[in-house]
Short mmCIF file of C-alpha atoms in Angstrom, two decimals:
data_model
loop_
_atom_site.label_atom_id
_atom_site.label_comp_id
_atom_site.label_asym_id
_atom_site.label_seq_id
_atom_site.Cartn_x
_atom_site.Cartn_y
_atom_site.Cartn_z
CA UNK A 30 -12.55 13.00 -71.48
CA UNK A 31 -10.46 14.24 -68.46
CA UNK A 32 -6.59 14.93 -69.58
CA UNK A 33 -4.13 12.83 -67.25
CA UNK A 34 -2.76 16.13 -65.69
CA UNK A 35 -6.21 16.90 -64.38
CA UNK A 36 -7.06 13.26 -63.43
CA UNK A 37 -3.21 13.23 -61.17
CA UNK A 38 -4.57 16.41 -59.80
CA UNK A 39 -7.92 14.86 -58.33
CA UNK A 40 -5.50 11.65 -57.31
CA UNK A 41 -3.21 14.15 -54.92
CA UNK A 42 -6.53 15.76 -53.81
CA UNK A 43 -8.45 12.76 -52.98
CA UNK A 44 -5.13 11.45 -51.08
CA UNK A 45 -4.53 14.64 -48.95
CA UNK A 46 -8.61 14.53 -48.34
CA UNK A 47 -8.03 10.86 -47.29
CA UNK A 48 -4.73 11.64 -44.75
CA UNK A 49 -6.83 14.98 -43.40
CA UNK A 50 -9.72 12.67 -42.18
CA UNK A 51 -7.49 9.77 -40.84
CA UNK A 52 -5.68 12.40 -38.53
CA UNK A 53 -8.61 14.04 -37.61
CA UNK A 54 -10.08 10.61 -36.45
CA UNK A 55 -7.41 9.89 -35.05
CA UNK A 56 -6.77 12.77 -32.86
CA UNK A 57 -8.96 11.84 -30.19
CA UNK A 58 -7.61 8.75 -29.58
CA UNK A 59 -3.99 10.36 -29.19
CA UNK A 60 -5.06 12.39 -26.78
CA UNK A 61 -6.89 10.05 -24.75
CA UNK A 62 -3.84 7.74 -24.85
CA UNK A 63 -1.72 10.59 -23.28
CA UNK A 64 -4.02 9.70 -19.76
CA UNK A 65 -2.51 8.94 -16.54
CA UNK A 66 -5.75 6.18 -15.95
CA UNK A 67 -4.29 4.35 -19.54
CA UNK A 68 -0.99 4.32 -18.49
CA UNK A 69 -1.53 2.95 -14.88
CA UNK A 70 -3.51 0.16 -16.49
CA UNK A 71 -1.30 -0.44 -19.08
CA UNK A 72 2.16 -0.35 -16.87
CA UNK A 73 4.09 -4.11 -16.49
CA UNK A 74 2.51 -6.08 -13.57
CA UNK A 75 5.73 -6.73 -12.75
CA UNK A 76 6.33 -2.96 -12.17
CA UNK A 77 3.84 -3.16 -9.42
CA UNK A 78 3.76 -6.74 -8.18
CA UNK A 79 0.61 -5.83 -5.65
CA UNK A 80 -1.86 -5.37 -8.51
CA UNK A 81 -2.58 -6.77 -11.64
CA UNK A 82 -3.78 -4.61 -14.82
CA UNK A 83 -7.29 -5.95 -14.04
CA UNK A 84 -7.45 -4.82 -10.79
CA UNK A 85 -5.98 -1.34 -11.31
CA UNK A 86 -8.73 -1.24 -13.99
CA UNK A 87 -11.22 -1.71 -11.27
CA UNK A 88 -9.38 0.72 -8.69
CA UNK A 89 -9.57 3.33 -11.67
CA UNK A 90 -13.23 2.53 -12.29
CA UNK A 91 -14.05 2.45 -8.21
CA UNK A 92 -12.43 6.24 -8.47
CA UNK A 93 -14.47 7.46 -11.23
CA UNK A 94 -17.46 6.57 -9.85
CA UNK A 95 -16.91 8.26 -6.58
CA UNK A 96 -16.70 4.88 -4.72
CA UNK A 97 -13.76 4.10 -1.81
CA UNK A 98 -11.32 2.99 -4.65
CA UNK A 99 -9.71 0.26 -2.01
CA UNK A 100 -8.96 -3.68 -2.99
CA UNK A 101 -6.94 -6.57 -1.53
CA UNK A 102 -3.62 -6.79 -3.23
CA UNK A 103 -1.51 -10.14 -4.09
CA UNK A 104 0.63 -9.40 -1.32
CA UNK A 105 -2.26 -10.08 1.46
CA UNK A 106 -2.47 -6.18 2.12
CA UNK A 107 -5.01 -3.30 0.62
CA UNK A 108 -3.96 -0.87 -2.15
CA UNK A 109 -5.53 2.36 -2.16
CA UNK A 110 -5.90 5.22 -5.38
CA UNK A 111 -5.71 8.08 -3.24
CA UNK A 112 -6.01 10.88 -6.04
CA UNK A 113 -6.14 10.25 -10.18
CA UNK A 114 -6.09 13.65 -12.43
CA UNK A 115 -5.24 13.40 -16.30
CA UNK A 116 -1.49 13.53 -15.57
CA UNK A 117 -0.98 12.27 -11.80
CA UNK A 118 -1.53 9.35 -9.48
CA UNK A 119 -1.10 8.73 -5.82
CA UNK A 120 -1.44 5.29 -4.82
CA UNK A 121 -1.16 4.14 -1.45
CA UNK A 122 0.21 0.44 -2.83
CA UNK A 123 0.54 -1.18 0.50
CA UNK A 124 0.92 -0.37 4.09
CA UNK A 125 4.20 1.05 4.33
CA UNK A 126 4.48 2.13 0.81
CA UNK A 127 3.05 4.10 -1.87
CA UNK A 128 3.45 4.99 -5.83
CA UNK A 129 3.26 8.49 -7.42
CA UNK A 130 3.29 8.85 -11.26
CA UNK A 131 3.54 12.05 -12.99
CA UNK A 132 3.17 12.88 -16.85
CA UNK A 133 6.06 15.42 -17.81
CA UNK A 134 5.63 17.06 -21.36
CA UNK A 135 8.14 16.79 -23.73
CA UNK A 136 7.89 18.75 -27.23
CA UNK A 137 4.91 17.92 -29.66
CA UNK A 138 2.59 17.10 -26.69
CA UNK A 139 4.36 13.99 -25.76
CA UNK A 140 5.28 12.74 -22.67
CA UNK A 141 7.43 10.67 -20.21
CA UNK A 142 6.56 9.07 -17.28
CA UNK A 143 7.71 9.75 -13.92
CA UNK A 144 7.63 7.05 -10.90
CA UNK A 145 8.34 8.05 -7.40
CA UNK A 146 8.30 4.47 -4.88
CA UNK A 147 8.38 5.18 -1.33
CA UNK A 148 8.80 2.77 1.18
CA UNK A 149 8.75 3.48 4.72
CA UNK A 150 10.65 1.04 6.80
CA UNK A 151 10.12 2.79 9.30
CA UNK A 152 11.64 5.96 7.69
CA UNK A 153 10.76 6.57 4.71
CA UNK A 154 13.20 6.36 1.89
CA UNK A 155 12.52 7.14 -2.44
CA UNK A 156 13.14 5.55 -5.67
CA UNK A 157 13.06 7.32 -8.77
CA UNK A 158 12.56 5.92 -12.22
CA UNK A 159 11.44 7.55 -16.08
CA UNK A 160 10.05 5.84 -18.72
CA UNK A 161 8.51 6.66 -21.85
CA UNK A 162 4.75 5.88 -22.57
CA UNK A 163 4.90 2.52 -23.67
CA UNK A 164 6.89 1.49 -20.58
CA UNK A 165 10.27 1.18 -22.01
CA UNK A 166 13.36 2.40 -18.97
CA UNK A 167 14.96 5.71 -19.55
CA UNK A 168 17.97 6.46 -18.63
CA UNK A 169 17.72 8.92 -15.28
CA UNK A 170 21.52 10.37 -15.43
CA UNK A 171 20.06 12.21 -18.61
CA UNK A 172 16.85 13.64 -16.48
CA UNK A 173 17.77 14.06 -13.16
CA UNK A 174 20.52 14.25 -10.90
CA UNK A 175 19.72 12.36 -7.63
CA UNK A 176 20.61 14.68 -4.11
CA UNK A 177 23.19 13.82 -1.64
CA UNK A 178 23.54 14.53 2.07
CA UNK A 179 25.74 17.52 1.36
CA UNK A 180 22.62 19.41 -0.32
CA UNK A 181 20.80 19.64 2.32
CA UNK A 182 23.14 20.87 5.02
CA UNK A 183 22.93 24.81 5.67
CA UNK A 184 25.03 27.23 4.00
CA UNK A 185 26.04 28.72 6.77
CA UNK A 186 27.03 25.59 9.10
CA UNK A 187 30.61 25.55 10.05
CA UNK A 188 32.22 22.61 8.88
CA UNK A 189 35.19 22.38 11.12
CA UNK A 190 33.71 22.35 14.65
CA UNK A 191 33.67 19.60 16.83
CA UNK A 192 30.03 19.43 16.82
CA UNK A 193 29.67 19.71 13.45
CA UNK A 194 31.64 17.23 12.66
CA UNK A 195 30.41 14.54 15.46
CA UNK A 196 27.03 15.29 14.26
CA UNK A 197 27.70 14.17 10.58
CA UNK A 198 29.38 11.30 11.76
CA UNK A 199 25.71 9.92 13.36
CA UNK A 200 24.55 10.44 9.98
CA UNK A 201 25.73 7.12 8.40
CA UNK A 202 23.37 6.35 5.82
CA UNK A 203 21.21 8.55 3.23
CA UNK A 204 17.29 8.21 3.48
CA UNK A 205 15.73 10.91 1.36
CA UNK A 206 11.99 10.91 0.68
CA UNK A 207 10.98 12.57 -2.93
CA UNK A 208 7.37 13.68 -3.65
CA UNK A 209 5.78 14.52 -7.04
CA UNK A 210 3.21 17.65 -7.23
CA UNK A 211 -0.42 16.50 -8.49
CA UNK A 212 -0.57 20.36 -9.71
CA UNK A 213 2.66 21.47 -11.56
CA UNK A 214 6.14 19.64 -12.35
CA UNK A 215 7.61 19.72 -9.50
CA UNK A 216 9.39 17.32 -7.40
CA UNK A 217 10.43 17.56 -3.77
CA UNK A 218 13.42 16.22 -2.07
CA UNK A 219 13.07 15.82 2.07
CA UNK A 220 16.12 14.30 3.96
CA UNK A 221 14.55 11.65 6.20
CA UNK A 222 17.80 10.59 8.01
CA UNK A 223 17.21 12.82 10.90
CA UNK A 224 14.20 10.44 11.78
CA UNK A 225 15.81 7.16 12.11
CA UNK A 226 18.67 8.88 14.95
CA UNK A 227 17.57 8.36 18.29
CA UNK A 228 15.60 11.62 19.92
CA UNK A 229 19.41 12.87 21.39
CA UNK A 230 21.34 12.06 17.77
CA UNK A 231 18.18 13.98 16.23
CA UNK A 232 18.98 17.07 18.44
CA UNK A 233 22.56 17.30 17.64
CA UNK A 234 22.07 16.93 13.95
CA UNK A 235 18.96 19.48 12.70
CA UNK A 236 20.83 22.44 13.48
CA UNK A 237 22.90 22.25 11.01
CA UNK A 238 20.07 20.93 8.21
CA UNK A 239 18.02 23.08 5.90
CA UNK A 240 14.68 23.01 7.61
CA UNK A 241 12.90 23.09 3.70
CA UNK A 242 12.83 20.41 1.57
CA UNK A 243 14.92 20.70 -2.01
CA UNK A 244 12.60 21.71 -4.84
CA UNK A 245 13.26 20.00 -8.42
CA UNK A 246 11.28 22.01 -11.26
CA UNK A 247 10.89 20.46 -14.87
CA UNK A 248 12.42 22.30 -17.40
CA UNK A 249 10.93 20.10 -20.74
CA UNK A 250 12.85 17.16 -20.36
CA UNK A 251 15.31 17.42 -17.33
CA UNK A 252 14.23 17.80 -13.73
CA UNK A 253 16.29 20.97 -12.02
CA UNK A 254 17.25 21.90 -8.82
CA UNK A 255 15.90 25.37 -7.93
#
């Protein structure tokens, strides 16, 4: 007859056997939720009113295959999926505007998401939002630190001339344009101001600009300026 000692000893065995297969099994399936195709399909229509999760199922499915991955949108336009990898998406969402999402590690192979919405009107001009896989907001003041004007003027400009001064004064309002990287974290920060001045204003005012965008690298869960 087995003693109760033994018999609690096959009970703990049997249970750790039990929670060894169900993680195993499971494994897959964590991984294959940590996708940038699942979370496009699964992101809030109303985060993207110009297509429905049905029809960014088909756009994923139309990329896949190799197929133009192009459909009419709800807001009488086309929406394009430019480029899809396992942890980025380009999506030209309209005519003047277009999406770019970016998985960003975190410890213990999880994730955030980042979203990048440009809009050109005519000049194009960012949003940046994070949010965690199942599409709840982040806060961005703890992940990033937007760029002002100020960044990207030159080091070396002198800030008391007369021409200096008259040129920042054409520069009225902030337009900056941020990119995401399909290959590495990194995001890119390019002052678009210059290119809503007239030709003359535009000429007065690059001199005293960086000519090279800002570079943000990820540093497991903030965003820093290099």
């Amino acid at each position: 007859m087995t003693s109760i000692p033994a018999f609690n000893c096959i009970l703990m065995y049997m249970k750790y056997l039990f929670l060894l297969v169900f993680y195993v099994s499971a494994w897959p399936v964590a991984v294959k939720a940590q996708d940038m195709a699942t979370f496009f399909i699964s992101m809030p229509n109303e985060s993207i009113l110009q297509l429905e999760d049905a029809w960014r199922k088909d756009l994923v499915e139309l990329y896949r295959a190799g197929k133009p991955a192009t459909l009419d949108n709800t807001m009488k336009g086309r929406s394009t999926l430019v480029q899809l990898t396992s942890d980025y998406l380009f999506l030209q969402s309209s005519e003047r505007s277009v999406v770019e999402m970016k998985l960003l590690p975190l410890i213990n192979r999880t994730h955030i998401i980042c979203v990048v919405t440009t809009v050109s009107a005519p000049v194009a001009d960012s949003r940046v939002a994070f949010y965690s896989t199942d599409w709840s907001r982040l806060d961005a003041s703890d992940i990033w630190t937007p760029v002002t004007a100020d960044r990207f003027i030159r080091e070396d400009a002198d800030r008391q001339s007369e021409a200096f001064l008259d040129a920042l004064s054409r520069m009225d309002m902030d337009l900056i344009r941020y990119r995401l990287r399909a290959e590495d974290a990194v995001m890119t920060a390019e002052y678009t101001t210059p290119e809503y001045l007239s030709e003359e204003d535009r000429g007065k005012v690059t001199p005293f600009l960086k000519a090279e965008p800002l570079v943000y690298q990820w540093k497991t869960g903030r965003f820093e300026i290099q």
